[in-house]
XYZ file of C-alpha atoms in Angstrom:
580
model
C 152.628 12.144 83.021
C 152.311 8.858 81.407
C 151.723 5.165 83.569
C 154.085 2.425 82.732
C 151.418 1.132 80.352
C 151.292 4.019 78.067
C 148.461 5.923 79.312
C 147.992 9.133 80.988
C 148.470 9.069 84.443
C 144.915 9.655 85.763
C 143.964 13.306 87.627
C 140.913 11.423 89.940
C 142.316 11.546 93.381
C 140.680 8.660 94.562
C 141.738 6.355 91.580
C 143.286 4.153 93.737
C 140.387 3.230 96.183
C 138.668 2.226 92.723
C 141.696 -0.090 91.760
C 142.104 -1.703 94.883
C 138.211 -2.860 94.709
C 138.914 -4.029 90.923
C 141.814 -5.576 92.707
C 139.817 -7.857 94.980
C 137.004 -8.633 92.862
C 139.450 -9.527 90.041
C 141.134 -12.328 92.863
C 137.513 -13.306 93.910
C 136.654 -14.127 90.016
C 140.175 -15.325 88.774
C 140.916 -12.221 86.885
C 137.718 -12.083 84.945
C 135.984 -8.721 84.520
C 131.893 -9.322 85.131
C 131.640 -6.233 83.211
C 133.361 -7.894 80.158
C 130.628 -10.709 80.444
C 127.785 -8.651 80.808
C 128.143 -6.698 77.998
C 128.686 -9.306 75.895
C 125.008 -10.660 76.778
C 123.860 -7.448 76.602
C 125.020 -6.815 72.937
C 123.453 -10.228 72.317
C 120.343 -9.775 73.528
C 119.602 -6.448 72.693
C 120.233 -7.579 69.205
C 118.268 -10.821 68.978
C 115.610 -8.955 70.971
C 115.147 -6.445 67.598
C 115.093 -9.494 65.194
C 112.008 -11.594 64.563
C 113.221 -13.397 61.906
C 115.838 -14.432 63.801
C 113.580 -15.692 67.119
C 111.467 -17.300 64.768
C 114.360 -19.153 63.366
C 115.380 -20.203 66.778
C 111.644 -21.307 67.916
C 111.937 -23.602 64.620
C 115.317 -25.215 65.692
C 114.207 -26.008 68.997
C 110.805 -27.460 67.949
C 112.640 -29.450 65.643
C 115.257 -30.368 68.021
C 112.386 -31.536 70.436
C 110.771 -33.719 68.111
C 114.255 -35.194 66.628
C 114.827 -36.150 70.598
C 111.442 -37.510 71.721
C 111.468 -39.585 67.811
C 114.738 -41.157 69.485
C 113.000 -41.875 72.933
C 110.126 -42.939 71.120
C 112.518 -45.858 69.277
C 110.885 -43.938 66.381
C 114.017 -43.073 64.620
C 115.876 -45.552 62.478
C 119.937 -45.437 62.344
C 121.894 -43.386 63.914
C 121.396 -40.724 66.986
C 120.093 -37.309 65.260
C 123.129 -35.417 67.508
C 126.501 -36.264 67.336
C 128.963 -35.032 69.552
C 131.951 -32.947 68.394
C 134.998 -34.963 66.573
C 137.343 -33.578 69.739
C 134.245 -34.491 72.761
C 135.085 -37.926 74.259
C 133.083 -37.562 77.484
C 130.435 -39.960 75.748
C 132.913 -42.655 74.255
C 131.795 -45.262 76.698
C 129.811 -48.060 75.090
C 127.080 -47.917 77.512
C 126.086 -44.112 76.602
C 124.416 -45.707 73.671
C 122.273 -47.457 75.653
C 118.798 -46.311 77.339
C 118.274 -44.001 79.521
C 122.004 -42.792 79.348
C 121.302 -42.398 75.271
C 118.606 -39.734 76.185
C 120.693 -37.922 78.576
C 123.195 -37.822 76.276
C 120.779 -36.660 72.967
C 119.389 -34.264 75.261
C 122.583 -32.554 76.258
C 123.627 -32.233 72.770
C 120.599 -31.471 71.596
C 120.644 -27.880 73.629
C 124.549 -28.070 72.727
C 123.567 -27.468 68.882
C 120.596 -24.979 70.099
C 123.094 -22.655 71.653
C 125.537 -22.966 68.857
C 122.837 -21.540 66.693
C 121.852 -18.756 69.102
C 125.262 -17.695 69.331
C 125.743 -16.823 66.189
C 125.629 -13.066 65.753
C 122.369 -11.826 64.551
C 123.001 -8.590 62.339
C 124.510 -5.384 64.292
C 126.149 -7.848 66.910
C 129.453 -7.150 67.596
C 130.916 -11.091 66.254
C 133.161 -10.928 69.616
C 129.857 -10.318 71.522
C 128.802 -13.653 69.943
C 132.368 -15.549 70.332
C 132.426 -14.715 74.449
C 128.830 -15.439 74.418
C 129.018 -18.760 72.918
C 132.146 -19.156 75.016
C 129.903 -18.502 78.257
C 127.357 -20.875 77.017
C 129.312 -23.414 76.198
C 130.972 -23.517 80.159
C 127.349 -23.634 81.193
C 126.169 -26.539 79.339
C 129.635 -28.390 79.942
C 129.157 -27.840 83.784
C 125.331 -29.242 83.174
C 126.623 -32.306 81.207
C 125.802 -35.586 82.187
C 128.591 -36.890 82.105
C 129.848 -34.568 85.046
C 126.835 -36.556 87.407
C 127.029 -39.952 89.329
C 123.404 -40.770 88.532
C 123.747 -39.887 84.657
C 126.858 -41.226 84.106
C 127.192 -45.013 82.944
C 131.076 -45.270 83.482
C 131.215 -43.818 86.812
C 128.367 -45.820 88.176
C 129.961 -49.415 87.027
C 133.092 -48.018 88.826
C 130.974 -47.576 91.643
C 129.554 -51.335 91.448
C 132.782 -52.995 90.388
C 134.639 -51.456 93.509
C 131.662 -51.381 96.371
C 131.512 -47.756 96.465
C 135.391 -47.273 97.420
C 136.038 -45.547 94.105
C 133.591 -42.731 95.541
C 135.137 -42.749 99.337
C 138.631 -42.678 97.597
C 137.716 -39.516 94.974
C 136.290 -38.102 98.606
C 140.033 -38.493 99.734
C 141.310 -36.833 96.451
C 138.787 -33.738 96.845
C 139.932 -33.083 100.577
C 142.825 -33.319 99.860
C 142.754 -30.913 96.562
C 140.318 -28.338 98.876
C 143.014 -28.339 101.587
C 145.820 -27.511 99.376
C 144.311 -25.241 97.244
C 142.788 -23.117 100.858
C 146.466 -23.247 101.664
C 147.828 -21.607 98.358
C 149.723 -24.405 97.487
C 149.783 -24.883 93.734
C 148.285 -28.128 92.136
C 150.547 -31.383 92.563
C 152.588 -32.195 89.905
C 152.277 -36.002 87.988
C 154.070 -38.578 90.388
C 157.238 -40.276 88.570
C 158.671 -36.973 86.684
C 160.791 -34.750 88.288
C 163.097 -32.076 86.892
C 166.876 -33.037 86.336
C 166.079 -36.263 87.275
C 163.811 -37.621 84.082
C 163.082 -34.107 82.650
C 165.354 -31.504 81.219
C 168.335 -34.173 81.716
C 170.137 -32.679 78.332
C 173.711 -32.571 79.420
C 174.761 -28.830 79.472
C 175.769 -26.521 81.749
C 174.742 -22.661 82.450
C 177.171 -20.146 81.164
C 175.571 -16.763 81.737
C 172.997 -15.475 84.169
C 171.087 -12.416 84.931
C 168.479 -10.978 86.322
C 165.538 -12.229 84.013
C 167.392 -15.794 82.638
C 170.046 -18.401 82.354
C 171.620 -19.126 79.437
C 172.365 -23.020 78.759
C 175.209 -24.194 76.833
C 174.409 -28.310 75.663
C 177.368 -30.470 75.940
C 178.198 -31.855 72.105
C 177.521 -35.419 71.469
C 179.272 -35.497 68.472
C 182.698 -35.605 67.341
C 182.569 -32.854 65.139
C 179.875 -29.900 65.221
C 178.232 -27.302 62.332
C 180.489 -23.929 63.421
C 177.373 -21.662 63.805
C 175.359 -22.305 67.091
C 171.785 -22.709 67.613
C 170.137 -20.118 70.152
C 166.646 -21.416 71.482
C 164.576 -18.377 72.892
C 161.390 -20.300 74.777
C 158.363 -18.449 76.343
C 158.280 -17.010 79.618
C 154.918 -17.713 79.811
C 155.965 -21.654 81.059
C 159.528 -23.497 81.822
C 161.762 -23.969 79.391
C 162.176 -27.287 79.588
C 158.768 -28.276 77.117
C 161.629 -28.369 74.466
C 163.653 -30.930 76.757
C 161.116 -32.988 77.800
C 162.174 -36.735 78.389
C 165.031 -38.167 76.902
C 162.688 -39.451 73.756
C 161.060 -36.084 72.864
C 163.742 -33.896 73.791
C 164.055 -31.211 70.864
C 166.956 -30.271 72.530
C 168.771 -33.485 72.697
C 168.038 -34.181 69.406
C 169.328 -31.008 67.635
C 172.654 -31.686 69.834
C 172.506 -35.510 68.405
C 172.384 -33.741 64.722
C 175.534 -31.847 65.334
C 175.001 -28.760 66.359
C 176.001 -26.216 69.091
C 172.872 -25.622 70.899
C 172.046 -22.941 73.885
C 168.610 -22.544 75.678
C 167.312 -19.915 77.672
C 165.797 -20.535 80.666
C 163.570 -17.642 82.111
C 163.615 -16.226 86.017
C 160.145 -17.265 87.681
C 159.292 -13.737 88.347
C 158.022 -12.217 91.705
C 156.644 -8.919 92.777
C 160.050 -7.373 92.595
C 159.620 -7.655 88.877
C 156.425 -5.658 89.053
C 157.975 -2.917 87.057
C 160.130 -4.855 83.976
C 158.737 -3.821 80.441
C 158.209 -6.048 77.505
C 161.646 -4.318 76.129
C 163.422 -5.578 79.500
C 162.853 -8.457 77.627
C 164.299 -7.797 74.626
C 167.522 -5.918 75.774
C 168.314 -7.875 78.801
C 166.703 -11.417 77.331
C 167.145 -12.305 73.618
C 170.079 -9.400 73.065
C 171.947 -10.492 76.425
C 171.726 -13.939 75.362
C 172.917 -12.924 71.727
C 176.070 -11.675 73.222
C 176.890 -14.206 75.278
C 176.637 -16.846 72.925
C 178.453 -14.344 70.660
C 181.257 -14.770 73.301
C 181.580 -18.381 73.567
C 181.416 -19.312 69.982
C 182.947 -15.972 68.189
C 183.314 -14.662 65.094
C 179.994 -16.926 64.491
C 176.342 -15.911 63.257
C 173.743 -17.427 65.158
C 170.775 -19.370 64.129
C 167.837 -18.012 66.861
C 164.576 -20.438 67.292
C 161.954 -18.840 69.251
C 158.798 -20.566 70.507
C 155.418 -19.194 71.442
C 155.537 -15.950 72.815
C 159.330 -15.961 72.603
C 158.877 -16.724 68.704
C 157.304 -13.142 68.763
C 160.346 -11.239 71.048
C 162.410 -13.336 69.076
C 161.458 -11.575 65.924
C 160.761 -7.933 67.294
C 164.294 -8.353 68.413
C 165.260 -9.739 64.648
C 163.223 -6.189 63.370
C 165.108 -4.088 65.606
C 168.914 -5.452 64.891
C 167.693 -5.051 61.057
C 167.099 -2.232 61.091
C 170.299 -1.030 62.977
C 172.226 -2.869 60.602
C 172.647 -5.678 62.717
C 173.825 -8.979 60.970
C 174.528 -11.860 63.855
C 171.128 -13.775 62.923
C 172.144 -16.517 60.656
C 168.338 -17.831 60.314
C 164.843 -16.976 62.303
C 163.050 -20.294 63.527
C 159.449 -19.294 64.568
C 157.985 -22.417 66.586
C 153.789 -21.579 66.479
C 154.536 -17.593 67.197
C 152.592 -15.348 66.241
C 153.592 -11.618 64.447
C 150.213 -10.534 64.083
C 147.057 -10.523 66.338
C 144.288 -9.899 64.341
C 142.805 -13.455 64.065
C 144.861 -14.785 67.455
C 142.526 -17.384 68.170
C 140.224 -18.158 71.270
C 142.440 -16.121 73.894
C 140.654 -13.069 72.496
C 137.618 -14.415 74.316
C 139.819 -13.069 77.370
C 140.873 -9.544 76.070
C 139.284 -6.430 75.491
C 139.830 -2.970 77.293
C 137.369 -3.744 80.010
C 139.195 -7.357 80.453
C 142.658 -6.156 79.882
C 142.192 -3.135 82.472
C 140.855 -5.137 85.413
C 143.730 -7.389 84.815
C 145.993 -4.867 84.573
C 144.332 -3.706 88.608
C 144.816 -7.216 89.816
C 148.421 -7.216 88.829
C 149.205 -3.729 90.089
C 148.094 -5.276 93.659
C 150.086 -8.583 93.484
C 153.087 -6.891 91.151
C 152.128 -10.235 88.669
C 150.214 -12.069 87.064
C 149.801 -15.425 88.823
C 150.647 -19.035 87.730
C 147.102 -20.272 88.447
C 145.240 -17.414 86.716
C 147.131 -18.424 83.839
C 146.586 -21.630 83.526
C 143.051 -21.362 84.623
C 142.527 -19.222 81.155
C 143.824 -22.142 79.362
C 142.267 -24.939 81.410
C 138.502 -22.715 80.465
C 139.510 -23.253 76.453
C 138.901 -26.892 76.503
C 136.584 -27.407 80.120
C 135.667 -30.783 78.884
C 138.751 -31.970 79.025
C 141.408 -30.007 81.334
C 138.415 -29.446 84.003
C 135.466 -31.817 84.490
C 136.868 -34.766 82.286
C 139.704 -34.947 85.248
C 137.474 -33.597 88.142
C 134.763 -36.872 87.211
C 137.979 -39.230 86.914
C 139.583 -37.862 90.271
C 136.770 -37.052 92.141
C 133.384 -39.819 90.945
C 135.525 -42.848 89.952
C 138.358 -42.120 92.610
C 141.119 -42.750 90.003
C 144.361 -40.267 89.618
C 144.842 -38.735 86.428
C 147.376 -40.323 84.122
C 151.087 -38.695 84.321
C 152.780 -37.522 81.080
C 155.674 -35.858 80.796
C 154.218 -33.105 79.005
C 151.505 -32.662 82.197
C 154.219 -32.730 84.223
C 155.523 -29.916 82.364
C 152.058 -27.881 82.234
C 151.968 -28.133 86.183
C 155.118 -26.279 85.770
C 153.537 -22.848 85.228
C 155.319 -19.182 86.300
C 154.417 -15.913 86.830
C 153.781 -12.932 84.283
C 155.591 -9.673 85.397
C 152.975 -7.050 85.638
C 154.209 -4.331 83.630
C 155.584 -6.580 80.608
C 152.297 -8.185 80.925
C 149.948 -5.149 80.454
C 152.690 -4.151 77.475
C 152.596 -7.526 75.757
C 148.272 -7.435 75.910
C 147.572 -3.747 75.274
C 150.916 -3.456 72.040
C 150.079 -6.892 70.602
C 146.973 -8.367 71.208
C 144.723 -5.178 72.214
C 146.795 -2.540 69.195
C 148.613 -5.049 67.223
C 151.115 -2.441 66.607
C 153.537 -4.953 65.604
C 152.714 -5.303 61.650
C 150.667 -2.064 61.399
C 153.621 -0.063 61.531
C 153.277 1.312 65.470
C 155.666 -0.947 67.245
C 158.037 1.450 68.527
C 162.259 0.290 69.798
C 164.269 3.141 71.579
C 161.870 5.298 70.275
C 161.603 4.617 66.544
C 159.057 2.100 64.720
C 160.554 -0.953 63.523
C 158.972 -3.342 60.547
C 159.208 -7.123 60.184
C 159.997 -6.551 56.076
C 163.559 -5.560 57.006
C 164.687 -9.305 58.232
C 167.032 -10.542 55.201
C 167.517 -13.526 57.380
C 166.003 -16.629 56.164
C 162.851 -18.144 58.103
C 161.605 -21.406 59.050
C 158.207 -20.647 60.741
C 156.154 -23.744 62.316
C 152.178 -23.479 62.642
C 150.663 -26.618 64.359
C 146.706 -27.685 62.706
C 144.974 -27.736 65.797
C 146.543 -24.868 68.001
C 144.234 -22.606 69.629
C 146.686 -20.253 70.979
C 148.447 -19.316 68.198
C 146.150 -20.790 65.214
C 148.259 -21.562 62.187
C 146.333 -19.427 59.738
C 147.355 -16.486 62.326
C 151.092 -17.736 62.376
C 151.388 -17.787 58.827
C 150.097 -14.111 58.474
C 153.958 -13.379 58.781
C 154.663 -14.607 55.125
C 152.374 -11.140 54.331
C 154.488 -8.701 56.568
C 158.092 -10.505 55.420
C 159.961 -10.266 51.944
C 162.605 -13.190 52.694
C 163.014 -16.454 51.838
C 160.405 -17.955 54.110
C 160.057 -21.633 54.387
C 156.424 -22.569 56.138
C 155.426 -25.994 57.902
C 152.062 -27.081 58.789
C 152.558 -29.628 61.086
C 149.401 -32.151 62.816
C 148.950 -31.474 66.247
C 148.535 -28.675 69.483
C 149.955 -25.631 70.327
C 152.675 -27.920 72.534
C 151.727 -31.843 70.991
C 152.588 -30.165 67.941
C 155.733 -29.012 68.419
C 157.111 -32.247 69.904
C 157.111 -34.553 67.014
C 160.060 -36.617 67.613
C 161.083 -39.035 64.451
C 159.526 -42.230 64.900
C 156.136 -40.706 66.801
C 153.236 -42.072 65.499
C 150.663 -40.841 63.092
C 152.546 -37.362 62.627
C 152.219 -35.517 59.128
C 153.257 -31.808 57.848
C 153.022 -29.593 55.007
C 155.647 -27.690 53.792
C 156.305 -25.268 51.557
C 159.225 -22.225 50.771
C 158.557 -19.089 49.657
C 161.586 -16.997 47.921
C 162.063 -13.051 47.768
C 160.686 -13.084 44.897
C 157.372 -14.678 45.522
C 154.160 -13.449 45.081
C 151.871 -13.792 48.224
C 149.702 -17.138 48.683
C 146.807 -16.641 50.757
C 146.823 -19.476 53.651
C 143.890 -21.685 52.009
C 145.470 -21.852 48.989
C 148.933 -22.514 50.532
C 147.239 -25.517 52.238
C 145.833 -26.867 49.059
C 148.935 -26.549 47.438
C 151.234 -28.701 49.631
C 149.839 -32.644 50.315
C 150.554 -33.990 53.817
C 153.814 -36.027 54.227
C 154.296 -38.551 56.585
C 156.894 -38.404 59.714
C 158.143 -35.660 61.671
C 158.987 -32.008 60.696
C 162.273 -32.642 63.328
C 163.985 -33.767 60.256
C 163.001 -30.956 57.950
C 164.296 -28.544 60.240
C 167.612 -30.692 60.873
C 168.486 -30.118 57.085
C 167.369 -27.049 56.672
C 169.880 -25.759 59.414
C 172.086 -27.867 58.444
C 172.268 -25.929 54.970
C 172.740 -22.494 56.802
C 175.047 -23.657 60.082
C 178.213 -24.591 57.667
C 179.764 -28.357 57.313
C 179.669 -30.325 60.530
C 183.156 -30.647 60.644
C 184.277 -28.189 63.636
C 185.403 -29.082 66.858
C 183.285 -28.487 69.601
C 183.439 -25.172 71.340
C 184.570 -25.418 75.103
C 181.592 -24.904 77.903
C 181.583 -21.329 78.608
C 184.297 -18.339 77.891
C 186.210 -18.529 81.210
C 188.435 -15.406 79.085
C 186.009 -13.464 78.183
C 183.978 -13.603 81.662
C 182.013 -16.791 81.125
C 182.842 -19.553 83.495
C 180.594 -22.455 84.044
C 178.252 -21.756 87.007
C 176.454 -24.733 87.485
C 174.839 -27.975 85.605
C 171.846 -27.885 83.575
C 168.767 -27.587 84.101
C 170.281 -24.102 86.193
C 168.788 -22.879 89.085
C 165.674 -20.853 87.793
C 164.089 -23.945 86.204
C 163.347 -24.843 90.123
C 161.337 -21.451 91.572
C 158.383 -22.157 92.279
């Protein structure tokens, strides 16, 4: 007998009293397995512990370290600080944290900060994801211990305190009641006042034109008098809402691509619950991307279709692409990849999460709740960058009593959903655990499919500071491809990134196209090859499908196919975009 995940069933008769107590202990530690973590300081140690040379080098740095920090107490050193915090660390921006005693507090701190670093590398033998999830752990540590996290240490908080008589500390008192209360009532984290969905977000004129089960499928109301004949599909992650591709009005890559001319559908996913426990990563494909294939097919007919997929639906988006290749399949005009990655072997710092021990006490936790839930999710993301998402936000809300500032695009991360439990144990073991994807084991209907049968053109988007999908890991699908392939590098996040509306400041990309006949470029290379230009990649795109989508001289298509059994149900955003 096999499980739903693709191993044997297990013969132990009392396997399920052992997952139910993985179940609660994963809940009690937000889905992290302890066993995970002490390994990882276990392969550490043991390996440090058998190298002298090593130690010795590590006694040295801290000795120096020392003396660099007490020289700088002293007033001994000339010019600058001898530690420098990281080019992304603005906890110690404030003037005042050059200034004594806050300047020792802060030389300290990053003083250990650069210690650590250097003990974290791997010493010989050491598994390097040992090191990685130990320098991960390390780095939470110190960034809990910062001083910038303390009332007494922290210059900016206490003139806070002194410009506003102490109220700024009785009013983040208020906030931290307030947050304890909600969060020991299970209510999920308040959303940014002043956005709301429909009403300032996801306000792209449309209207839903097919629903099932796992998603609607949005239809955008033309803005133009004449349209390209071949419609845009937009295939977003599950993983969040839609609607990060129809932000506001301003950043809306939605509203823009209907302002160019074309005909432009979205799918918006089902917020799934534990009647979804069971729906596979191919429920995806057959009842997600190829459902929403033939319903567009239906409304505009006789048409190919130019599929963008983002994130996690970037990588369904071209398993499905593999599979209809290779059944002979030819309704993709064009493949957009928006930072998706095809292969997992470098797939950035979520790996600090995943390994069997990790991915198995996961997979416990979600066979007691049936999913994967919004807030041990996020809280994976939020531990990626702690200095910012967590006590950066906790010292502003809670020590200087302030609210955090409301973006759109916060607005939109508050917005998380739930993971289905089977697709998500499919998704971690197939792609990130196996990567069967491009080494030839990713199995459709039975048979193994491979990403060199596309023929469809590609425009693939990597963003230069993403560390979800890393752009040197998105790019890896030039090597597994033979089409014409046309790469951008753009500045900017996994999401920032991606929502680089003409006119935004300070935006840059690389780009670059690759035909059939191409020799393979290496990513480094690739990079030196193409200089940065200045503006937004929005437009690159625009041109490029404007190329493949025919002359923009159609009439719009109606809203739906009342004849062929696709009325107009209801107004964008839809219905789903609301579960909560």
């Amino acid at each position: 007998m096999t499980a739903p995940n693709g191993h044997p069933e297990s013969d132990h008769p009392y396997e399920t009293a052992d997952r139910a107590g993985r179940a609660i202990l994963a809940r009690m530690t937000s889905g992290t397995s302890p066993n995970a973590a002490v390994a990882a300081w276990a392969d550490w140690a043991s390996h440090l512990a058998r190298a002298p040379g090593r130690q010795m080098e590590l006694a040295e740095r801290a000795l120096h370290n020392g003396a660099k920090l007490a020289a700088h107490a002293a007033g001994w050193s000339a010019g600058d600080p001898p530690f420098r915090p990281r080019a992304e660390d603005h906890r110690f921006t404030h003037p005042a944290w050059s200034r004594p005693p806050f300047s020792l507090w802060q030389q300290a701190f990053l003083a250990a900060q650069d210690w650590w670093d250097a003990a974290a590398e791997p010493a010989r033998g050491t598994d390097p994801h040992s090191s990685d999830r130990v320098a991960f752990m390390a780095r939470q540590m110190l960034d809990m211990l910062s001083p910038s996290n303390m009332l007494l240490t922290n210059p900016e908080i206490l003139q806070e305190t002194l410009r506003t008589g102490g109220a700024s500390l009785m009013q983040g008192l208020k906030h931290l009641t307030e947050d304890l209360g909600a969060q020991a009532k299970g209510d999920p984290a308040p959303a940014p006042e002043g956005y709301a969905v429909g009403r300032n977000l996801a306000v792209t004129e449309g209207e839903v034109v097919f629903r099932n089960d796992l998603f609607e499928l949005i239809q955008y109301a033309p803005r133009t008098a004449t349209v390209h004949p071949e419609p845009v599909l937009i295939v977003p992650a599950w993983i969040m809402k839609y609607y990060i591709l129809d932000l506001s009005p301003e950043n809306s890559l939605i509203a823009y691509l209907v302002g160019q001319g074309f005909t432009v559908f979205a799918m918006s996913w089902v917020n799934p619950t534990a009647d979804y426990r069971d729906v596979s990563l191919d429920d995806y494909r057959r009842e997600g991307v190829m459902a929403a294939l033939e319903a567009v097919g239906k409304v505009v007919p006789g048409q190919r279709i130019h599929a963008c997929g983002y994130c996690l639906g970037g990588t369904m988006l071209a398993i499905a692409a593999a599979t209809m290749a290779r059944e002979g399949d030819e309704r993709l005009g064009s493949i957009t990849l928006l930072a998706a990655q095809t292969d997992f072997t470098e797939p950035g710092e979520l790996m600090l999460f995943l390994d069997e021990s990790q991915v198995a006490f996961l997979e416990d936790m979600m066979w007691d709740q049936g999913y994967l839930a919004q807030e041990q999710m996020a809280g994976a993301f939020r531990a990626l960058r702690d200095e910012d998402l967590v006590w950066s936000r906790a010292v502003r809300r809670y020590l200087m009593g302030k609210e955090n500032e409301g973006f759109d695009i916060s607005a939109w991360n508050a917005d998380a959903t739930r993971m289905p439990a089977r697709m998500h144990s499919d998704y971690l073991r197939a792609l990130f655990l196996d990567n069967r994807l491009t080494s030839g084991r990713f199995a459709v209907e039975g048979r193994v499919i491979a990403l060199k049968d596309i023929r469809a053109p590609m425009f693939v988007i990597g963003t230069e500071k993403d560390h979800i999908a890393p752009w040197h890991s998105v790019y890896k699908v030039a090597l597994f491809t033979q089409n014409e392939l046309t790469f951008v590098l753009t500045k900017g996040g996994h999401n920032g990134g991606i929502l680089s509306e003409p006119g935004h400041k300070g935006r840059h990309y690389r780009i670059g196209c690759r035909t059939p006949d191409t020799r393979y470029m290496d990513p480094d290379s690739w990079y030196a090859r193409h200089p940065a230009q200045e503006g937004s990649w929005w437009q690159e795109w625009a041109k490029w499908l404007a190329a493949r989508t025919g002359p923009a001289e159609a009439a719009p298509p109606g809203m739906g196919a009342p004849d062929a059994g696709l009325p107009p149900l209801c107004p964008a955003p839809g219905t789903y975009v609301f579960m909560t």
